[in-house]
């Protein structure tokens, strides 16, 4: 019998039940309670009351102990977490294992930052006005945190949103993606087992998107952490209560530039991995590849050769490299975008067909028109596009031409070329001789323009979830 996951809001009753099915073959994995308006209100009231009671705040030493214990529990259950993430989200097991390892390291990072992050001293006693005074700051939790998460990294994203909130001392309510809620519930259960009182981290799947909006926009919310589409993220930001802060992580149409002097033996495997990892369902997946014209056809053919070799199939199989799309409708959408690009003049070098209702062939397109949807919008699927260029600055201009800007890449053996691209690309990060999806979890991670708001990465999120309060008093 499939597992059942109860609503994780103390004292709340479920309003219904949802069946979670594997995206690969549609088989039922588990059922999960859903929460209605009463559960949302209960969660908010509990979290708000907890924050308002300063005597109930968890001291830093206890937060560190809880996070360290959670690390140990996650390490002991790493394979279980990886298999469940692969089943519910469709990311191949080999990559889900890496995700879980990252999540464990991220949880450890949340404990570590409490030892290193602090306030600071403000200079006093340096003029008549400041004479005889001392001033310093300390950090306090900002208040109730709401975390709305995405499906594509169901373990690691929860750690990135919930872990810093716990480290910062904030009560947190997390609503996982409706397609992949099980990993979230496992992580929250582990935190509770590690000693976190239930009220400090509550989790629920709301019965409607309207209730999720109500959860995020309530006046008792101090900070919203949102990972998902730009359309939803910017809408939620417009509805936040006055004074509430937010961090929005959306997507991009990630550009990579391949210069004429690039080492293709380095570039090709990186671009194949960055383009087809998790079937392209990553906010910084390689999508647009601008290649110097003299080598453009060669690069495109080698990319197609690499794509053809990828094993597509059941994500829990240890040799699968590309899994399913999260929903069947995504297969149909991506197929439509590819057909439109081909009809508009793009050359199809490989792929271009659905393998099943849930899987699509890794696809390489050569020179789609700049006005094709696949050139302008995030495909969020296993598709990369190659565009020839003559001058580096022209490639950079095309890379910068969209309203989204996130991570980018340049492949070259020339330091001067790398620095020119770094200085001119509109991006929050420029990877040199690596794909656009490179990330370690303590580095800043930020979408610019329509790609997001605020800065992610565990230490940066931790700071955003706190306020810096100043003390000014007599020196003696």
Coordinates of C-alpha atoms in Angstrom, one line a residue:
X1 CA 0.0 0.0 0.0
X2 CA 1.2 3.5 -0.8
X3 CA 2.4 5.7 2.0
X4 CA 0.1 8.4 3.4
X5 CA 1.5 11.8 4.5
X6 CA -0.5 13.8 7.0
X7 CA -0.8 17.6 7.1
X8 CA 2.1 19.0 9.2
X9 CA 0.2 21.8 11.0
X10 CA -0.3 21.1 14.7
X11 CA -4.0 21.0 15.5
X12 CA -5.2 21.4 11.9
X13 CA -7.5 19.0 10.2
X14 CA -7.1 18.1 6.5
X15 CA -9.7 19.3 4.0
X16 CA -9.0 16.5 1.5
X17 CA -6.5 14.1 0.1
X18 CA -4.3 14.1 -3.0
X19 CA -2.7 11.2 -4.9
X20 CA 0.9 11.6 -5.9
X21 CA 1.9 9.7 -9.0
X22 CA 5.3 9.1 -10.6
X23 CA 5.7 11.4 -13.7
X24 CA 7.5 8.6 -15.6
X25 CA 4.8 5.9 -15.6
X26 CA 1.9 7.4 -13.7
X27 CA 2.0 4.8 -10.9
X28 CA 0.7 6.0 -7.5
X29 CA 3.5 6.6 -5.0
X30 CA 1.6 8.0 -2.0
X31 CA -1.3 10.1 -0.8
X32 CA -1.1 13.4 1.0
X33 CA -3.5 15.5 3.0
X34 CA -4.4 18.8 1.7
X35 CA -5.2 21.9 3.8
X36 CA -8.1 24.3 3.4
X37 CA -8.7 27.8 4.7
X38 CA -8.8 26.6 8.3
X39 CA -5.5 24.9 8.1
X40 CA -3.9 28.0 6.5
X41 CA -5.2 30.2 9.3
X42 CA -4.1 27.7 12.0
X43 CA -0.6 27.6 10.5
X44 CA -0.3 31.4 10.3
X45 CA -1.7 32.0 13.8
X46 CA 0.6 29.4 15.3
X47 CA 3.7 30.8 13.6
X48 CA 2.8 34.4 14.4
X49 CA 2.2 33.7 18.1
X50 CA 5.4 31.9 18.3
X51 CA 7.4 34.8 16.9
X52 CA 5.7 37.3 19.1
X53 CA 6.6 35.3 22.3
X54 CA 10.2 36.2 22.6
X55 CA 10.6 33.9 25.6
X56 CA 9.8 31.0 23.3
X57 CA 12.6 31.8 20.8
X58 CA 15.1 29.0 20.2
X59 CA 18.6 30.0 21.4
X60 CA 21.3 29.7 18.8
X61 CA 23.0 26.7 20.6
X62 CA 19.7 24.8 20.3
X63 CA 19.3 25.7 16.6
X64 CA 22.8 24.5 15.9
X65 CA 22.2 21.2 17.7
X66 CA 18.9 20.6 15.8
X67 CA 20.5 21.3 12.4
X68 CA 23.5 19.1 13.2
X69 CA 21.2 16.2 14.3
X70 CA 19.2 16.7 11.1
X71 CA 22.4 16.4 9.1
X72 CA 23.2 13.0 10.7
X73 CA 19.6 11.7 10.1
X74 CA 19.8 12.8 6.4
X75 CA 23.1 11.1 6.0
X76 CA 21.7 7.9 7.4
X77 CA 18.7 8.1 5.0
X78 CA 20.4 9.5 2.0
X79 CA 19.6 6.7 -0.4
X80 CA 15.9 6.6 0.7
X81 CA 15.7 10.4 0.1
X82 CA 17.3 10.1 -3.3
X83 CA 15.1 7.3 -4.5
X84 CA 11.9 9.1 -3.4
X85 CA 13.0 12.3 -5.0
X86 CA 13.7 10.5 -8.3
X87 CA 10.4 8.8 -8.2
X88 CA 8.2 11.8 -7.5
X89 CA 10.2 14.4 -9.5
X90 CA 11.7 12.4 -12.3
X91 CA 15.3 13.5 -11.9
X92 CA 17.5 10.5 -12.6
X93 CA 18.8 8.7 -9.5
X94 CA 22.4 9.4 -10.3
X95 CA 21.6 13.2 -10.1
X96 CA 19.1 12.8 -7.2
X97 CA 21.9 11.3 -5.2
X98 CA 24.0 14.4 -5.9
X99 CA 21.1 16.6 -4.9
X100 CA 20.7 14.8 -1.6
X101 CA 24.4 15.1 -0.9
X102 CA 24.1 18.9 -1.6
X103 CA 21.1 19.1 0.7
X104 CA 23.0 17.5 3.5
X105 CA 25.9 19.8 3.0
X106 CA 23.5 22.7 2.9
X107 CA 21.9 21.7 6.2
X108 CA 25.4 21.6 7.7
X109 CA 26.1 25.1 6.3
X110 CA 23.0 26.4 8.0
X111 CA 24.5 25.2 11.4
X112 CA 27.9 26.6 10.5
X113 CA 26.7 30.2 9.7
X114 CA 25.5 30.7 13.2
X115 CA 29.2 30.6 14.3
X116 CA 30.4 33.2 11.8
X117 CA 27.5 35.6 11.0
X118 CA 27.1 38.5 13.4
X119 CA 26.4 42.1 13.9
X120 CA 29.0 44.8 13.9
X121 CA 30.3 47.8 15.9
X122 CA 29.4 51.3 14.8
X123 CA 32.2 53.9 15.6
X124 CA 31.3 56.2 18.5
X125 CA 33.3 58.5 20.7
X126 CA 34.9 60.2 17.6
X127 CA 33.2 63.6 17.8
X128 CA 31.3 65.7 20.3
X129 CA 27.9 64.1 19.3
X130 CA 29.2 60.5 19.8
X131 CA 31.3 61.2 22.9
X132 CA 30.8 58.7 25.7
X133 CA 28.7 56.3 23.7
X134 CA 29.0 52.8 22.4
X135 CA 27.0 51.3 19.5
X136 CA 26.7 47.9 18.1
X137 CA 24.2 45.7 16.2
X138 CA 22.9 42.2 16.7
X139 CA 20.8 40.1 14.4
X140 CA 17.2 39.0 15.2
X141 CA 14.8 36.8 13.3
X142 CA 12.6 38.9 10.9
X143 CA 9.4 37.0 11.7
X144 CA 7.2 34.4 10.0
X145 CA 8.7 33.0 6.8
X146 CA 6.6 31.5 4.1
X147 CA 8.4 29.2 1.7
X148 CA 6.7 28.3 -1.6
X149 CA 8.8 25.8 -3.4
X150 CA 9.3 24.2 -6.9
X151 CA 9.3 20.6 -8.1
X152 CA 12.7 20.3 -9.8
X153 CA 14.9 19.9 -6.7
X154 CA 12.4 18.6 -4.1
X155 CA 15.0 18.0 -1.3
X156 CA 17.6 20.7 -1.9
X157 CA 15.2 23.6 -2.4
X158 CA 13.4 22.8 0.9
X159 CA 16.8 22.9 2.7
X160 CA 17.6 26.2 1.0
X161 CA 14.3 27.8 2.1
X162 CA 13.7 26.1 5.5
X163 CA 17.2 25.6 6.8
X164 CA 18.2 29.3 6.8
X165 CA 14.8 30.2 8.4
X166 CA 15.5 27.8 11.3
X167 CA 19.1 29.0 11.6
X168 CA 17.8 32.6 11.7
X169 CA 15.3 31.7 14.4
X170 CA 12.2 32.3 12.3
X171 CA 9.0 30.2 12.4
X172 CA 8.5 28.8 8.9
X173 CA 5.6 27.5 6.9
X174 CA 6.5 25.6 3.8
X175 CA 4.2 24.8 0.9
X176 CA 5.9 22.3 -1.5
X177 CA 5.1 22.0 -5.1
X178 CA 2.0 20.0 -5.6
X179 CA 3.7 17.5 -7.9
X180 CA 6.6 16.8 -5.5
X181 CA 5.5 17.3 -1.8
X182 CA 6.9 14.0 -0.4
X183 CA 10.5 15.0 -0.1
X184 CA 9.5 18.2 1.7
X185 CA 7.5 16.2 4.2
X186 CA 10.4 13.9 4.8
X187 CA 12.8 16.8 5.4
X188 CA 10.4 18.5 7.8
X189 CA 9.8 15.2 9.6
X190 CA 13.6 14.8 10.0
X191 CA 13.9 18.3 11.5
X192 CA 11.2 17.5 14.0
X193 CA 12.9 14.2 14.8
X194 CA 16.1 16.2 15.3
X195 CA 14.4 18.2 18.1
X196 CA 12.7 21.1 16.3
X197 CA 9.4 21.7 18.0
X198 CA 6.5 21.1 15.5
X199 CA 5.3 24.7 15.5
X200 CA 8.6 26.0 14.3
X201 CA 8.3 24.3 10.9
X202 CA 4.9 23.6 9.5
X203 CA 4.2 22.1 6.1
X204 CA 1.1 21.7 4.0
X205 CA -0.2 21.4 0.5
X206 CA -3.0 23.9 0.0
X207 CA -6.2 22.7 -1.7
X208 CA -6.0 25.6 -4.1
X209 CA -3.7 28.2 -5.5
X210 CA -5.9 30.9 -4.0
X211 CA -5.1 29.6 -0.6
X212 CA -1.4 29.6 -1.4
X213 CA -1.7 33.3 -2.4
X214 CA -3.6 34.0 0.9
X215 CA -0.8 32.3 2.8
X216 CA 1.9 34.4 1.2
X217 CA 0.1 37.7 1.3
X218 CA -1.1 37.6 4.9
X219 CA -0.2 40.6 7.1
X220 CA 1.5 38.3 9.6
X221 CA 4.1 37.2 7.1
X222 CA 7.5 38.9 7.3
X223 CA 9.4 37.1 4.5
X224 CA 8.3 35.2 1.4
X225 CA 10.7 32.8 -0.2
X226 CA 9.3 31.9 -3.7
X227 CA 10.8 29.5 -6.3
X228 CA 8.8 29.1 -9.5
X229 CA 7.5 30.9 -12.5
X230 CA 8.0 34.7 -13.1
X231 CA 4.3 35.1 -13.7
X232 CA 3.4 33.8 -10.3
X233 CA 6.3 35.3 -8.4
X234 CA 5.8 38.8 -9.5
X235 CA 2.1 38.5 -8.9
X236 CA 2.7 37.4 -5.3
X237 CA 5.2 40.2 -4.7
X238 CA 2.5 42.7 -5.7
X239 CA 0.2 41.2 -3.0
X240 CA 2.7 41.2 -0.1
X241 CA 1.7 43.0 3.0
X242 CA 3.4 46.4 3.6
X243 CA 6.9 45.8 5.0
X244 CA 7.2 42.2 4.0
X245 CA 10.4 41.2 2.3
X246 CA 10.8 38.6 -0.4
X247 CA 13.2 36.6 -2.4
X248 CA 12.0 35.5 -5.9
X249 CA 13.8 32.9 -7.9
X250 CA 12.4 32.5 -11.4
X251 CA 14.0 31.2 -14.6
X252 CA 16.1 32.3 -17.6
X253 CA 17.0 31.4 -21.1
X254 CA 20.6 30.7 -20.2
X255 CA 23.2 31.7 -22.8
X256 CA 26.6 30.1 -23.3
X257 CA 29.2 31.5 -25.7
X258 CA 31.8 29.3 -27.4
X259 CA 34.8 31.2 -28.7
X260 CA 36.9 30.1 -31.6
X261 CA 39.7 29.1 -29.3
X262 CA 37.6 27.1 -26.9
X263 CA 38.8 23.6 -26.0
X264 CA 35.9 21.6 -27.4
X265 CA 36.8 18.5 -25.4
X266 CA 36.1 20.5 -22.3
X267 CA 33.1 22.5 -23.7
X268 CA 31.0 19.7 -25.3
X269 CA 30.5 17.4 -22.3
X270 CA 29.8 20.5 -20.1
X271 CA 27.2 21.8 -22.5
X272 CA 25.5 18.4 -22.9
X273 CA 25.3 18.1 -19.1
X274 CA 24.1 21.6 -18.6
X275 CA 21.5 21.4 -21.3
X276 CA 20.0 18.0 -20.6
X277 CA 20.4 17.6 -16.8
X278 CA 17.0 16.9 -15.3
X279 CA 15.6 17.0 -18.9
X280 CA 16.4 20.7 -19.0
X281 CA 14.0 21.5 -16.1
X282 CA 16.4 23.7 -14.3
X283 CA 16.2 27.5 -14.1
X284 CA 19.7 28.0 -15.3
X285 CA 19.8 25.1 -17.9
X286 CA 21.9 25.8 -21.0
X287 CA 19.4 26.8 -23.7
X288 CA 21.1 29.2 -26.1
X289 CA 24.6 28.5 -27.3
X290 CA 26.4 31.1 -29.4
X291 CA 29.3 29.6 -31.3
X292 CA 31.9 31.4 -33.5
X293 CA 30.8 30.8 -37.0
X294 CA 34.0 29.0 -38.1
X295 CA 33.3 26.1 -35.7
X296 CA 29.5 26.4 -35.2
X297 CA 28.5 23.5 -37.4
X298 CA 31.2 21.3 -35.8
X299 CA 30.1 22.2 -32.3
X300 CA 26.4 21.6 -33.2
X301 CA 27.2 18.2 -34.6
X302 CA 29.2 17.2 -31.6
X303 CA 26.4 18.3 -29.3
X304 CA 23.9 16.3 -31.3
X305 CA 26.2 13.3 -31.1
X306 CA 26.5 13.6 -27.3
X307 CA 22.7 14.1 -27.0
X308 CA 22.0 10.9 -29.0
X309 CA 24.1 8.9 -26.6
X310 CA 22.1 9.9 -23.5
X311 CA 20.0 7.2 -22.0
X312 CA 16.4 8.4 -21.5
X313 CA 14.0 6.4 -19.3
X314 CA 13.0 5.4 -15.8
X315 CA 14.6 7.9 -13.3
X316 CA 15.1 5.2 -10.6
X317 CA 17.2 3.1 -13.0
X318 CA 20.9 3.7 -12.1
X319 CA 22.0 4.1 -15.8
X320 CA 19.3 6.6 -16.8
X321 CA 20.7 10.0 -17.6
X322 CA 17.6 11.9 -18.7
X323 CA 14.2 11.3 -17.1
X324 CA 10.7 12.4 -17.8
X325 CA 9.1 15.8 -17.9
X326 CA 7.1 16.6 -14.8
X327 CA 3.7 16.5 -16.6
X328 CA 2.5 15.0 -19.9
X329 CA 1.3 18.4 -21.0
X330 CA 5.0 19.6 -21.0
X331 CA 5.9 17.0 -23.6
X332 CA 3.2 18.3 -25.9
X333 CA 4.2 22.0 -25.3
X334 CA 7.9 21.3 -26.0
X335 CA 7.1 19.4 -29.1
X336 CA 5.0 22.3 -30.4
X337 CA 7.9 24.8 -29.7
X338 CA 10.3 22.6 -31.6
X339 CA 8.0 22.1 -34.6
X340 CA 7.4 25.9 -34.7
X341 CA 11.2 26.5 -34.7
X342 CA 11.8 24.0 -37.5
X343 CA 9.0 25.5 -39.6
X344 CA 10.6 28.9 -39.1
X345 CA 13.9 27.7 -40.5
X346 CA 15.8 25.9 -37.7
X347 CA 17.7 22.8 -38.6
X348 CA 16.9 19.8 -36.4
X349 CA 20.1 17.9 -35.7
X350 CA 18.8 15.3 -33.3
X351 CA 15.7 14.6 -31.2
X352 CA 12.4 16.3 -32.0
X353 CA 10.2 13.5 -31.0
X354 CA 8.3 12.3 -27.9
X355 CA 9.5 8.9 -26.7
X356 CA 6.5 8.4 -24.6
X357 CA 3.7 10.3 -22.9
X358 CA 6.3 11.5 -20.3
X359 CA 9.7 11.5 -22.0
X360 CA 11.1 13.6 -24.9
X361 CA 14.2 13.0 -27.0
X362 CA 17.2 15.3 -26.1
X363 CA 17.1 17.8 -29.0
X364 CA 19.6 20.0 -30.7
X365 CA 18.4 22.8 -33.0
X366 CA 20.7 24.8 -35.3
X367 CA 20.0 28.5 -35.8
X368 CA 16.3 29.0 -34.8
X369 CA 15.1 32.5 -35.7
X370 CA 15.5 35.1 -32.9
X371 CA 11.7 35.5 -32.8
X372 CA 10.9 31.8 -32.3
X373 CA 9.5 31.1 -28.9
X374 CA 12.4 28.7 -28.3
X375 CA 14.8 31.6 -28.7
X376 CA 12.9 34.0 -26.5
X377 CA 11.3 32.0 -23.7
X378 CA 12.5 29.4 -21.2
X379 CA 11.8 26.0 -22.7
X380 CA 12.3 24.1 -19.5
X381 CA 12.8 20.9 -21.4
X382 CA 15.6 18.8 -23.1
X383 CA 16.4 21.3 -25.9
X384 CA 19.5 23.3 -26.7
X385 CA 19.8 25.8 -29.6
X386 CA 23.1 26.7 -31.5
X387 CA 23.5 30.1 -33.1
X388 CA 26.5 31.1 -35.2
X389 CA 28.2 34.5 -34.6
X390 CA 30.9 36.5 -36.2
X391 CA 32.0 38.9 -33.5
X392 CA 32.1 38.3 -29.8
X393 CA 30.3 41.5 -29.0
X394 CA 27.5 40.5 -31.3
X395 CA 27.1 37.3 -29.4
X396 CA 27.1 39.1 -26.1
X397 CA 24.4 41.6 -27.5
X398 CA 22.2 38.7 -28.5
X399 CA 22.8 37.0 -25.1
X400 CA 21.7 40.2 -23.4
X401 CA 18.7 40.9 -25.6
X402 CA 16.0 39.2 -23.5
X403 CA 14.2 40.5 -20.4
X404 CA 15.6 37.7 -18.3
X405 CA 19.1 37.5 -16.9
X406 CA 20.5 34.8 -14.6
X407 CA 23.7 32.7 -15.0
X408 CA 25.7 32.6 -18.2
X409 CA 28.9 31.0 -19.5
X410 CA 31.9 31.6 -21.8
X411 CA 34.2 28.9 -23.2
X412 CA 37.6 30.1 -24.2
X413 CA 41.3 29.6 -23.6
X414 CA 41.9 33.4 -23.6
X415 CA 41.9 35.3 -20.3
X416 CA 41.2 38.5 -22.2
X417 CA 38.1 37.0 -24.0
X418 CA 36.8 35.6 -20.7
X419 CA 37.2 39.0 -19.0
X420 CA 35.5 40.8 -21.9
X421 CA 32.5 38.5 -21.7
X422 CA 32.4 38.7 -17.9
X423 CA 32.4 42.5 -18.1
X424 CA 29.7 42.8 -20.7
X425 CA 27.2 39.9 -20.1
X426 CA 24.1 40.9 -18.3
X427 CA 24.1 38.1 -15.7
X428 CA 24.5 37.6 -12.0
X429 CA 27.2 35.1 -12.6
X430 CA 29.5 34.2 -15.6
X431 CA 31.0 30.7 -15.6
X432 CA 34.3 30.3 -17.5
X433 CA 34.7 26.9 -19.2
X434 CA 31.7 25.5 -17.3
X435 CA 28.0 25.3 -18.0
X436 CA 25.4 27.8 -16.8
X437 CA 23.9 25.5 -14.3
X438 CA 27.1 25.2 -12.1
X439 CA 26.4 26.0 -8.5
X440 CA 27.6 25.4 -5.0
X441 CA 25.1 26.2 -2.3
X442 CA 27.1 28.8 -0.4
X443 CA 27.6 31.1 -3.4
X444 CA 25.1 33.9 -4.2
X445 CA 22.4 32.8 -6.6
X446 CA 20.3 35.6 -8.1
X447 CA 18.1 36.2 -11.1
X448 CA 18.2 39.7 -12.5
X449 CA 15.5 41.6 -14.4
X450 CA 12.5 39.3 -14.8
X451 CA 14.5 36.4 -13.5
X452 CA 14.1 37.2 -9.9
X453 CA 14.5 39.5 -6.9
X454 CA 16.9 39.2 -4.0
X455 CA 19.8 36.9 -3.5
X456 CA 19.7 33.2 -2.8
X457 CA 22.4 30.9 -1.4
X458 CA 22.3 29.7 2.2
X459 CA 24.3 32.5 3.9
X460 CA 22.6 35.2 1.8
X461 CA 19.1 33.9 2.6
X462 CA 20.1 33.6 6.3
X463 CA 20.9 37.3 6.3
X464 CA 17.7 38.3 4.5
X465 CA 15.6 36.4 7.1
X466 CA 17.0 38.6 9.9
X467 CA 16.9 42.2 10.9
X468 CA 20.0 44.0 12.3
X469 CA 19.0 45.8 15.5
X470 CA 21.3 48.6 16.9
X471 CA 22.1 49.3 20.5
X472 CA 23.3 52.9 21.4
X473 CA 24.2 53.6 25.0
X474 CA 26.6 55.2 27.4
X475 CA 30.2 53.9 27.3
X476 CA 30.4 53.3 31.0

